[in-house]
Amino acid sequence: GAVVSQHPSWVICKSGTSVKIECRSLDFQATTMFWYRQFPKQSLMLMATSNEGSKATYEQGVEKDKFLINHASLTLSTLTVTSAHPEDSSFYICSASGTGGPSTQYFGPGTRLTVL
Amino acid sequence: QKEVEQDPGPLSVPEGAIVSLNCTYSNSAFQYFMWYRQYSRKGPELLMYTYSSGNKEDGRFTAQVDKSSKYISLFIRDSQPSDSATYLCAMRRSETSGSRLTFGEGTQLTVNP
């Protein structure tokens, strides 16, 4: 099956610092990657969609200067939370879809971000 | 009104029971339907993917789609404690796998041994 990894799985940082989260598709080429945010006991909230080599498309209300997304290759997308604040603490999950098999989105294991 | 409605539960059943999870949707443009299972503090795992009305079976899981009623279901037979998780229905309009998904709220299921 299609495998998507995320790194790190858990990160704690101080307020004001930046944090980078990596999302990799391990066995297929991900032409499109998605970034979600999930609060406890809530469903997934789509933050942005990125296509390889193009600028990400952000959902309404998501600050693109705060959540920087780069999809530089067919197997890697990164989400950088800039100048993180405690309210950015959340569970961030990426998903990927693309050529070579997957007919829908496959999700990574998620990254838990805690901003002190 | 939400595009996709899903009873959040929680749903608690004894081991071995048949579980029925349901979602309704309002937009007939949705053509592709998925069920994901999410364990606590983990990413969603794809269980079933369907694109036509009718039933699709995979082991203990059966996905059912009724496009005329805008209603999808997931049945779990012989439920096990390891099935305890949150189940999310998801759907999309386009055939393109890179299209965005619309999710239900998720149903929290507990299977008691």
Coordinates of C-alpha atoms in Angstrom, one line a residue, chain B residues 1 9-10 12 22-23 27 32 41 46 52 64 91 99 111:
Chain B
Q1 CA -25.9 23.1 7.0
G9 CA -21.1 9.1 18.9
P10 CA -19.6 7.9 21.1
S12 CA -19.9 1.6 22.5
N22 CA -23.3 6.2 8.6
C23 CA -22.9 9.5 6.8
N27 CA -24.3 17.7 -2.5
Y32 CA -16.2 9.2 -4.7
R41 CA -2.8 10.5 18.1
L46 CA -7.8 4.3 4.5
S52 CA -20.5 3.6 -7.3
Q64 CA -22.4 0.7 1.2
M91 CA -16.0 12.2 -0.1
S99 CA -9.0 16.9 -5.4
V111 CA -15.5 -2.2 21.3

